[in-house]
């Protein structure tokens, strides 16, 4: 700003001196020497200082003509003594060549120094004001940040003590703290969900294994009192209960290995129509035993690479569930079209809000949990399909259920 103002002022001085130069050069051509001297004496010092050397005499606003002054448009600053409170004036000027000899044309330029002093004072005041405001705002900003950090620290202590339902507040400003709080809240949501799932799995394991273990204990207690002829049958019943317990643990271990990629896949090339044909052959007998009808409809074939045994196990589990829960006289369809397989039934189906829940571990929609099973079948199905980059989706068949697998 200072440079722009000073440059503009200097340009105005240059323009003023140039105008005065042209005026006095024209004046020298139009008047005689006496008239020219009169015009020099009549010049207003407020507009310009005019000095002309008339022979050995100096005419004009000054009593001398400084040495080594440059020719206009070049200029040079020089000081003069003056009366009044301001003892020294600073002039800027140069020599103009006229008909009657060289003429010094100058104008006051000490206002530029005054301008610089005023600008320096104003700049210093502005800098001080800026520093003070910066310190005040910085203090207030740091206090606000510290207050939020203290609040977050207290919430973290609550979470550390087991309050997993606590969430970090999110302001409407959506600043960096809000972004961080949103991410932490997402992590806490996932953590709370996983802990709830772990608690649910633990409760389900306890519920599922308590009954067979109780039967085993009571059977062992009564086994010594049984007649020798009944001992083999009692032992067989106890072995069946024990096998059910072991099957639950084996299924959980297999599910974990599949989900985490620890189980190596036996990759082979095969078609979906081969799996569907094998499904019909194996499940048709089960459907007939339940007085149900099972049909297969195949469209365009689809070739894929994967573990054929695991995929067959997953899809057969879905068909077996449809046979098991759709009831007598139900109609079950296996529909294959390209890379899509659908298992449809006209049974009671399941509530829409349970479509995702049934894929969780040890979850059964039967509150009494009296049906035989581990509750890991659909979890295993989803894990196997995920390993093969396939997707599973449930929808309403009105009535019944449609399970769609897409490769």
Tab-separated table of C-alpha atoms in Angstrom, residues 89-234:
chain	number	residue	atom	x	y	z
A	89	UNK	CA	12.123	21.949	3.332
A	90	UNK	CA	12.902	19.085	0.986
A	91	UNK	CA	12.533	19.899	-2.706
A	92	UNK	CA	12.616	17.719	-5.805
A	93	UNK	CA	13.492	19.266	-9.124
A	94	UNK	CA	15.628	19.462	-12.230
A	95	UNK	CA	16.962	21.818	-14.936
A	96	UNK	CA	14.887	22.883	-17.935
A	97	UNK	CA	16.709	24.520	-20.901
A	98	UNK	CA	14.915	27.619	-22.204
A	99	UNK	CA	15.648	30.381	-24.702
A	100	UNK	CA	17.162	32.461	-21.879
A	101	UNK	CA	19.250	29.723	-20.346
A	102	UNK	CA	18.779	26.992	-17.734
A	103	UNK	CA	15.860	27.272	-15.325
A	104	UNK	CA	15.567	25.244	-12.112
A	105	UNK	CA	12.047	23.935	-11.606
A	106	UNK	CA	11.359	22.259	-8.241
A	107	UNK	CA	8.476	21.395	-5.953
A	108	UNK	CA	8.172	20.345	-2.345
A	109	UNK	CA	8.429	16.601	-1.710
A	110	UNK	CA	8.886	16.475	2.047
A	111	UNK	CA	5.232	15.388	2.338
A	112	UNK	CA	6.456	11.959	1.160
A	113	UNK	CA	8.592	11.678	4.308
A	114	UNK	CA	5.594	12.755	6.369
A	115	UNK	CA	3.495	10.149	4.578
A	116	UNK	CA	6.083	7.508	5.410
A	117	UNK	CA	6.047	8.524	9.088
A	118	UNK	CA	2.244	8.398	9.198
A	119	UNK	CA	2.200	5.059	7.417
A	120	UNK	CA	4.822	3.652	9.796
A	121	UNK	CA	2.789	4.767	12.802
A	122	UNK	CA	-0.418	3.359	11.342
A	123	UNK	CA	1.307	0.091	10.391
A	124	UNK	CA	2.806	-0.264	13.869
A	125	UNK	CA	-0.605	0.349	15.436
A	126	UNK	CA	-2.210	-2.152	13.064
A	127	UNK	CA	0.461	-4.769	13.794
A	128	UNK	CA	0.053	-4.272	17.542
A	129	UNK	CA	-3.736	-4.497	17.214
A	130	UNK	CA	-3.408	-7.639	15.079
A	131	UNK	CA	-1.031	-9.241	17.571
A	132	UNK	CA	-3.318	-8.452	20.495
A	133	UNK	CA	-6.387	-9.752	18.647
A	134	UNK	CA	-4.445	-12.844	17.560
A	135	UNK	CA	-3.399	-13.562	21.121
A	136	UNK	CA	-6.949	-13.059	22.398
A	137	UNK	CA	-8.510	-15.209	19.682
A	138	UNK	CA	-5.763	-17.805	20.054
A	139	UNK	CA	-6.389	-17.974	23.787
A	140	UNK	CA	-10.151	-18.319	23.308
A	141	UNK	CA	-9.649	-20.906	20.554
A	142	UNK	CA	-7.205	-22.915	22.662
A	143	UNK	CA	-9.607	-22.789	25.608
A	144	UNK	CA	-12.414	-24.094	23.390
A	145	UNK	CA	-10.188	-26.898	22.065
A	146	UNK	CA	-8.979	-27.742	25.560
A	147	UNK	CA	-12.556	-27.793	26.825
A	148	UNK	CA	-13.550	-30.259	24.104
A	149	UNK	CA	-10.467	-32.386	24.755
A	150	UNK	CA	-11.260	-32.500	28.477
A	151	UNK	CA	-14.838	-33.516	27.640
A	152	UNK	CA	-13.609	-36.224	25.256
A	153	UNK	CA	-11.180	-37.442	27.909
A	154	UNK	CA	-13.993	-37.807	30.450
A	155	UNK	CA	-16.096	-39.719	27.928
A	156	UNK	CA	-13.101	-41.957	27.176
A	157	UNK	CA	-12.773	-42.745	30.869
A	158	UNK	CA	-16.447	-43.756	30.957
A	159	UNK	CA	-15.905	-46.035	27.959
A	160	UNK	CA	-12.815	-47.473	29.648
A	161	UNK	CA	-14.973	-48.388	32.639
A	162	UNK	CA	-17.437	-50.330	30.472
A	163	UNK	CA	-19.915	-47.648	29.356
A	164	UNK	CA	-19.921	-48.765	25.720
A	165	UNK	CA	-23.154	-46.889	25.015
A	166	UNK	CA	-21.361	-43.533	25.445
A	167	UNK	CA	-20.840	-41.550	22.233
A	168	UNK	CA	-18.780	-38.472	21.451
A	169	UNK	CA	-20.904	-35.363	20.709
A	170	UNK	CA	-20.916	-34.047	17.138
A	171	UNK	CA	-21.418	-30.333	16.532
A	172	UNK	CA	-23.036	-28.739	13.511
A	173	UNK	CA	-19.730	-27.113	12.611
A	174	UNK	CA	-18.418	-30.411	11.171
A	175	UNK	CA	-14.803	-29.492	11.993
A	176	UNK	CA	-11.859	-31.860	12.447
A	177	UNK	CA	-12.981	-32.817	15.963
A	178	UNK	CA	-16.448	-33.683	14.675
A	179	UNK	CA	-14.939	-35.832	11.919
A	180	UNK	CA	-12.795	-37.627	14.514
A	181	UNK	CA	-15.773	-38.013	16.851
A	182	UNK	CA	-17.868	-39.444	14.027
A	183	UNK	CA	-15.164	-42.021	13.276
A	184	UNK	CA	-14.809	-42.968	16.963
A	185	UNK	CA	-18.587	-43.287	17.270
A	186	UNK	CA	-18.579	-45.636	14.289
A	187	UNK	CA	-15.860	-47.719	15.952
A	188	UNK	CA	-17.840	-47.759	19.210
A	189	UNK	CA	-20.982	-48.829	17.343
A	190	UNK	CA	-19.075	-51.720	15.812
A	191	UNK	CA	-17.509	-52.613	19.158
A	192	UNK	CA	-20.868	-52.542	20.943
A	193	UNK	CA	-22.418	-54.625	18.178
A	194	UNK	CA	-19.615	-57.188	18.386
A	195	UNK	CA	-19.833	-57.353	22.174
A	196	UNK	CA	-23.587	-57.840	21.944
A	197	UNK	CA	-23.018	-60.593	19.407
A	198	UNK	CA	-20.445	-62.240	21.678
A	199	UNK	CA	-22.849	-62.088	24.611
A	200	UNK	CA	-25.584	-63.520	22.418
A	201	UNK	CA	-23.352	-66.322	21.189
A	202	UNK	CA	-22.303	-67.090	24.750
A	203	UNK	CA	-25.927	-67.218	25.908
A	204	UNK	CA	-26.911	-69.384	22.957
A	205	UNK	CA	-24.028	-71.811	23.563
A	206	UNK	CA	-24.968	-72.062	27.218
A	207	UNK	CA	-28.628	-72.634	26.301
A	208	UNK	CA	-27.864	-75.179	23.578
A	209	UNK	CA	-25.332	-77.190	25.550
A	210	UNK	CA	-26.975	-77.051	28.933
A	211	UNK	CA	-29.733	-79.499	27.992
A	212	UNK	CA	-27.528	-82.221	26.436
A	213	UNK	CA	-24.909	-81.858	29.181
A	214	UNK	CA	-27.643	-82.157	31.813
A	215	UNK	CA	-28.930	-85.271	30.074
A	216	UNK	CA	-25.424	-86.719	29.978
A	217	UNK	CA	-24.905	-86.015	33.686
A	218	UNK	CA	-28.244	-87.541	34.681
A	219	UNK	CA	-27.594	-90.501	32.405
A	220	UNK	CA	-24.193	-91.091	33.992
A	221	UNK	CA	-25.727	-90.873	37.458
A	222	UNK	CA	-28.404	-93.448	36.646
A	223	UNK	CA	-26.181	-95.678	34.522
A	224	UNK	CA	-24.749	-97.781	37.421
A	225	UNK	CA	-28.266	-98.585	38.648
A	226	UNK	CA	-29.525	-99.797	35.265
A	227	UNK	CA	-29.753	-103.496	34.461
A	228	UNK	CA	-26.934	-104.845	32.363
A	229	UNK	CA	-29.270	-105.331	29.387
A	230	UNK	CA	-30.186	-101.616	29.281
A	231	UNK	CA	-26.626	-100.295	29.610
A	232	UNK	CA	-25.730	-100.430	25.868
A	233	UNK	CA	-28.866	-98.517	24.870
A	234	UNK	CA	-28.302	-95.900	27.612
